[in-house]
Structure formats: C-alpha cells, structure tokens
Coordinates of C-alpha atoms in Angstrom, one line a residue:
M174 CA 15.2 -67.6 -40.9
S175 CA 18.7 -66.5 -39.7
D176 CA 19.5 -66.4 -35.9
D177 CA 19.9 -62.7 -36.2
S178 CA 16.4 -62.4 -37.5
F179 CA 15.1 -64.7 -34.8
I180 CA 16.8 -62.8 -32.1
R181 CA 15.4 -59.4 -33.3
E182 CA 11.9 -60.7 -33.5
V183 CA 12.3 -62.2 -30.1
N184 CA 13.7 -58.8 -28.7
E185 CA 10.8 -56.9 -30.3
E186 CA 8.3 -59.0 -28.8
L187 CA 9.9 -58.6 -25.4
R188 CA 9.8 -54.9 -25.7
Q189 CA 6.1 -54.8 -26.8
D190 CA 5.3 -56.9 -23.6
Q191 CA 7.3 -54.7 -21.4
F192 CA 5.6 -51.6 -22.9
K193 CA 2.1 -53.2 -22.4
S194 CA 3.0 -54.2 -18.9
L195 CA 4.2 -50.6 -18.1
W196 CA 1.2 -49.1 -19.6
R197 CA -1.2 -51.3 -17.8
R198 CA 0.5 -50.2 -14.6
F199 CA 1.3 -46.4 -15.2
G200 CA -1.0 -45.6 -18.1
P201 CA -3.9 -44.5 -16.1
I202 CA -1.7 -42.5 -13.8
A203 CA 0.0 -40.8 -16.8
I204 CA -3.4 -39.8 -18.2
G205 CA -4.6 -38.6 -14.9
A206 CA -1.6 -36.5 -14.5
A207 CA -2.3 -35.1 -18.0
V208 CA -5.9 -34.1 -17.1
L209 CA -4.9 -32.6 -14.0
L210 CA -2.2 -30.5 -15.8
V211 CA -4.8 -29.2 -18.4
V212 CA -7.5 -28.4 -15.6
A213 CA -4.7 -26.6 -13.4
T214 CA -3.4 -24.6 -16.6
A215 CA -7.2 -23.7 -17.4
G216 CA -7.9 -22.8 -13.8
Y217 CA -4.8 -20.5 -13.5
V218 CA -5.4 -18.8 -16.8
G219 CA -9.3 -18.2 -15.8
Y220 CA -8.1 -17.0 -12.4
E221 CA -5.6 -14.5 -13.9
R222 CA -8.2 -13.2 -16.3
W223 CA -10.7 -12.8 -13.4
T224 CA -8.2 -11.0 -11.3
S225 CA -7.2 -8.8 -14.1
S226 CA -10.8 -8.1 -14.9
R227 CA -11.7 -7.0 -11.1
A228 CA -8.4 -4.8 -11.0
N229 CA -9.3 -3.0 -14.1
A230 CA -12.8 -2.4 -13.0
S231 CA -11.7 -1.1 -9.6
G232 CA -9.0 1.0 -11.2
D233 CA -11.7 2.4 -13.5
A234 CA -14.1 3.1 -10.4
F235 CA -11.3 4.7 -8.7
S236 CA -10.5 7.0 -11.6
Q237 CA -14.1 8.1 -11.9
A238 CA -14.2 8.9 -8.2
L239 CA -11.1 11.0 -8.4
E240 CA -12.7 13.1 -11.1
L241 CA -15.9 13.6 -9.2
A242 CA -13.8 15.0 -6.3
R243 CA -11.8 17.2 -8.8
Q244 CA -15.0 18.7 -9.9
G245 CA -16.1 19.4 -6.5
E246 CA -18.9 16.8 -6.4
N247 CA -17.8 15.7 -2.9
D248 CA -21.0 13.6 -1.9
E249 CA -21.1 11.8 -5.1
A250 CA -17.3 11.1 -4.8
L251 CA -17.6 9.8 -1.2
A252 CA -20.4 7.6 -2.3
A253 CA -18.3 6.1 -5.0
F254 CA -15.2 5.7 -2.6
K255 CA -17.4 4.1 -0.2
E256 CA -18.7 1.5 -2.9
L257 CA -15.0 0.8 -3.8
E258 CA -13.8 0.4 -0.3
E259 CA -16.6 -2.2 0.2
G260 CA -16.2 -4.1 -3.1
G261 CA -13.1 -3.0 -4.7
Y262 CA -10.1 -5.3 -5.5
G263 CA -6.5 -5.2 -4.6
S264 CA -5.1 -2.0 -3.0
Y265 CA -8.1 0.1 -4.4
P266 CA -10.2 -0.2 -1.0
L267 CA -7.4 1.3 0.8
L268 CA -6.7 3.9 -1.6
A269 CA -10.5 4.7 -1.6
R270 CA -10.4 5.1 2.3
M271 CA -7.5 7.4 2.2
R272 CA -8.9 9.6 -0.6
A273 CA -12.3 9.6 1.0
A274 CA -10.6 11.2 4.2
T275 CA -8.9 13.8 2.0
V276 CA -12.3 14.7 0.3
L277 CA -13.9 15.1 3.7
A278 CA -10.9 17.4 4.8
A279 CA -11.6 19.5 1.6
D280 CA -15.3 19.6 2.2
G281 CA -14.7 21.1 5.7
D282 CA -15.3 18.0 7.8
T283 CA -12.2 18.2 9.7
E284 CA -13.6 15.8 12.6
G285 CA -14.6 13.3 10.0
A286 CA -11.4 13.4 8.1
V287 CA -9.4 12.9 11.4
A288 CA -11.3 10.0 12.4
A289 CA -11.1 8.5 9.1
F290 CA -7.2 8.9 9.1
D291 CA -7.2 7.6 12.6
A292 CA -9.1 4.6 11.6
I293 CA -6.7 3.8 8.9
A294 CA -3.7 4.3 11.2
A295 CA -5.2 1.9 13.7
D296 CA -6.1 -0.9 11.2
R297 CA -3.6 -3.8 11.7
S298 CA -4.2 -5.0 8.2
V299 CA -2.4 -1.9 6.5
T300 CA 1.3 -1.7 6.2
D301 CA 3.3 0.5 8.7
V302 CA 4.2 2.9 5.9
I303 CA 0.4 3.5 5.3
A304 CA -0.3 3.8 8.8
D305 CA 2.3 6.4 9.4
I306 CA 1.0 8.4 6.6
A307 CA -2.3 8.4 7.9
R308 CA -1.1 9.4 11.3
L309 CA 0.7 12.2 9.6
R310 CA -2.2 13.5 7.7
S311 CA -4.3 13.5 10.7
G312 CA -1.7 15.4 12.7
L313 CA -1.4 18.0 10.0
L314 CA -5.0 18.7 10.0
L315 CA -5.1 19.1 13.9
V316 CA -2.4 21.7 13.7
D317 CA -5.1 24.2 12.9
H318 CA -8.0 22.3 14.4
G319 CA -6.7 20.7 17.5
S320 CA -4.3 21.1 20.4
Y321 CA -0.5 20.5 20.8
T322 CA -1.5 17.2 22.6
D323 CA -3.7 16.2 19.8
V324 CA -0.9 16.6 17.3
S325 CA 1.7 15.1 19.5
A326 CA -0.4 12.0 19.8
R327 CA -0.3 11.3 16.2
V328 CA 3.2 12.5 15.0
E329 CA 5.5 12.3 18.0
T330 CA 6.7 8.8 17.0
L331 CA 7.3 10.0 13.6
T332 CA 9.9 12.6 14.6
A333 CA 12.4 10.2 15.4
D334 CA 15.8 10.2 13.5
G335 CA 15.8 7.9 10.6
N336 CA 12.1 8.0 9.9
A337 CA 11.3 9.1 6.5
L338 CA 8.5 11.4 7.5
R339 CA 10.4 13.1 10.3
H340 CA 10.7 16.3 8.6
T341 CA 7.2 17.0 8.0
A342 CA 6.2 15.5 11.5
R343 CA 8.6 17.9 13.2
E344 CA 7.4 20.7 11.1
A345 CA 3.7 19.8 12.4
L346 CA 4.5 19.6 15.8
G347 CA 6.6 22.7 15.6
L348 CA 3.8 24.6 14.3
S349 CA 1.5 23.3 17.0
A350 CA 3.9 24.0 19.7
W351 CA 4.3 27.7 18.5
K352 CA 0.7 28.2 18.1
E353 CA 0.1 27.1 21.8
G354 CA 3.1 29.5 23.0
R355 CA 5.4 26.4 23.5
R356 CA 8.5 28.7 22.3
D357 CA 11.2 26.3 23.2
D358 CA 9.7 23.1 22.1
A359 CA 9.0 24.9 18.8
L360 CA 12.5 26.1 18.5
Q361 CA 13.9 22.7 19.1
L362 CA 11.8 21.1 16.5
F363 CA 12.7 23.8 13.8
Q364 CA 16.3 23.6 14.7
Q365 CA 16.1 19.9 14.1
I366 CA 14.5 20.5 10.7
S367 CA 17.3 23.1 9.8
G368 CA 20.2 20.9 10.9
D369 CA 19.1 17.9 9.1
A370 CA 20.9 17.6 5.8
E371 CA 18.4 15.2 4.5
A372 CA 15.6 17.5 4.9
P373 CA 14.1 18.9 1.7
R374 CA 15.2 22.2 0.9
N375 CA 11.9 24.0 1.0
T376 CA 11.3 22.5 4.5
R377 CA 14.6 23.6 5.8
Q378 CA 14.0 27.1 4.5
R379 CA 10.5 27.3 6.1
A380 CA 12.2 26.0 9.5
E381 CA 14.9 28.6 9.3
M382 CA 12.1 31.3 8.8
M383 CA 10.4 30.0 11.9
I384 CA 13.6 29.9 13.8
E385 CA 14.2 33.7 13.0
L386 CA 10.5 34.4 14.1
I387 CA 10.8 32.6 17.2
L388 CA 14.3 34.2 18.0
G389 CA 13.0 37.6 17.3
S390 CA 10.0 37.2 19.6
S391 CA 10.0 37.7 23.3
P392 CA 9.9 34.7 25.4
A393 CA 6.5 34.2 27.2
E394 CA 6.5 35.7 30.7

C-alpha cells in the first residue's frame, strides 16, 4: 500500500469517527428540532384552516341575517344577529351589534336603537372610529326623537375641525338646534358646513338651504 493510500484511509477513518461523535452529541437534538418543526407546521396549517372555517361560517351567518332584515323579518334578523354577536368570529360580532341597532331603528324601536349604539360607543374594546360612528348614529336618531342636549352629548366632540365625521355631526346638531329654536347656534353650525371646502357637495347644499331658511326667518323674541 502506498503512503498516499494509507493517509487517505486514515483521514477517512478520522472523519467517520468525528461524524459518529458529532451524531452522538447532536443527533437527538437535530431529530427533536425536526419533529418540533413538523408539529409546529401542522399546528399552524390546522389553525389557519380552523380560523378560515370559522370566518366563513360567520360570514355566511351575517349574510343570512342581513337577508332576513331586507325582507322585513326583523325579529328573526335580530335573533340571528344576537347569535352571531355571542358566537361569531373576528369582526362579525361587532358588525352584528351595529346592524342589530339599525334593525331596531327601522322597526320603530328608537329607544332600543339609541341604547344599542350608546353601548357600542362606550365599549372600550372597539376602535375609536367605530365608537365615533356609533355616537353619530345615535345622535342622528335623537334629532327627531330627543332634545338638543341629547344630540349634543353624542356628537359635540365629532364637530371639531379635522374630524372625518364633522360634516354630518354638525348637520345633526344644527338641525337639532333649529328644531328647538336655537337660531344662532343652528346658523353657526350650518355656516361651518357651508364654508368647509372638504364637506361633501350635497351636505353643503343642504347647509346653504338651511342658512337661507334661518336668515329668512324672524329671530325669536
């Protein structure tokens, strides 16, 4: 046997011994890591399928409840929304609460609708945007069914410059002020809408009509 062949065999033996030593030390760890990776992957895939299944089921239930409401079957729709609120997934419970309040209003239960929107607005778990929308919806209902104080308590904070809902909030508060004979308050609110370049066109047009009506009326004695 040549010296080169002998050296190669010795090196090969050394490499095998090193590999065996490394495997004895780290082999169980490598196997454990591989098993954990497989289990974690399977768990993630299973969770994704589970959440997707729940979301799809809640979406279907919400659509069915909406259809009941469209058909005027309000009692059945409210029951369906209540069930979804209690057992739905993701954002559907909140959507169900909002829609149920709308159904109550359409069914003539203004008091119940206002209470439902107020409860959503006071819920610390909902986002500020949703809470503000709930306040506005409650305030709009109270324009015809409450006092200026009632409306103001819901929408006053929404009338501030920069608030995305300020145009509708000012309109609701202006109408409520006009209804109670608060001429100057109503005029100021409608002028704010009319002078706001970011206000929707139809909202500005309504505000301008109200300004003409107020200016054409006699101040209260």
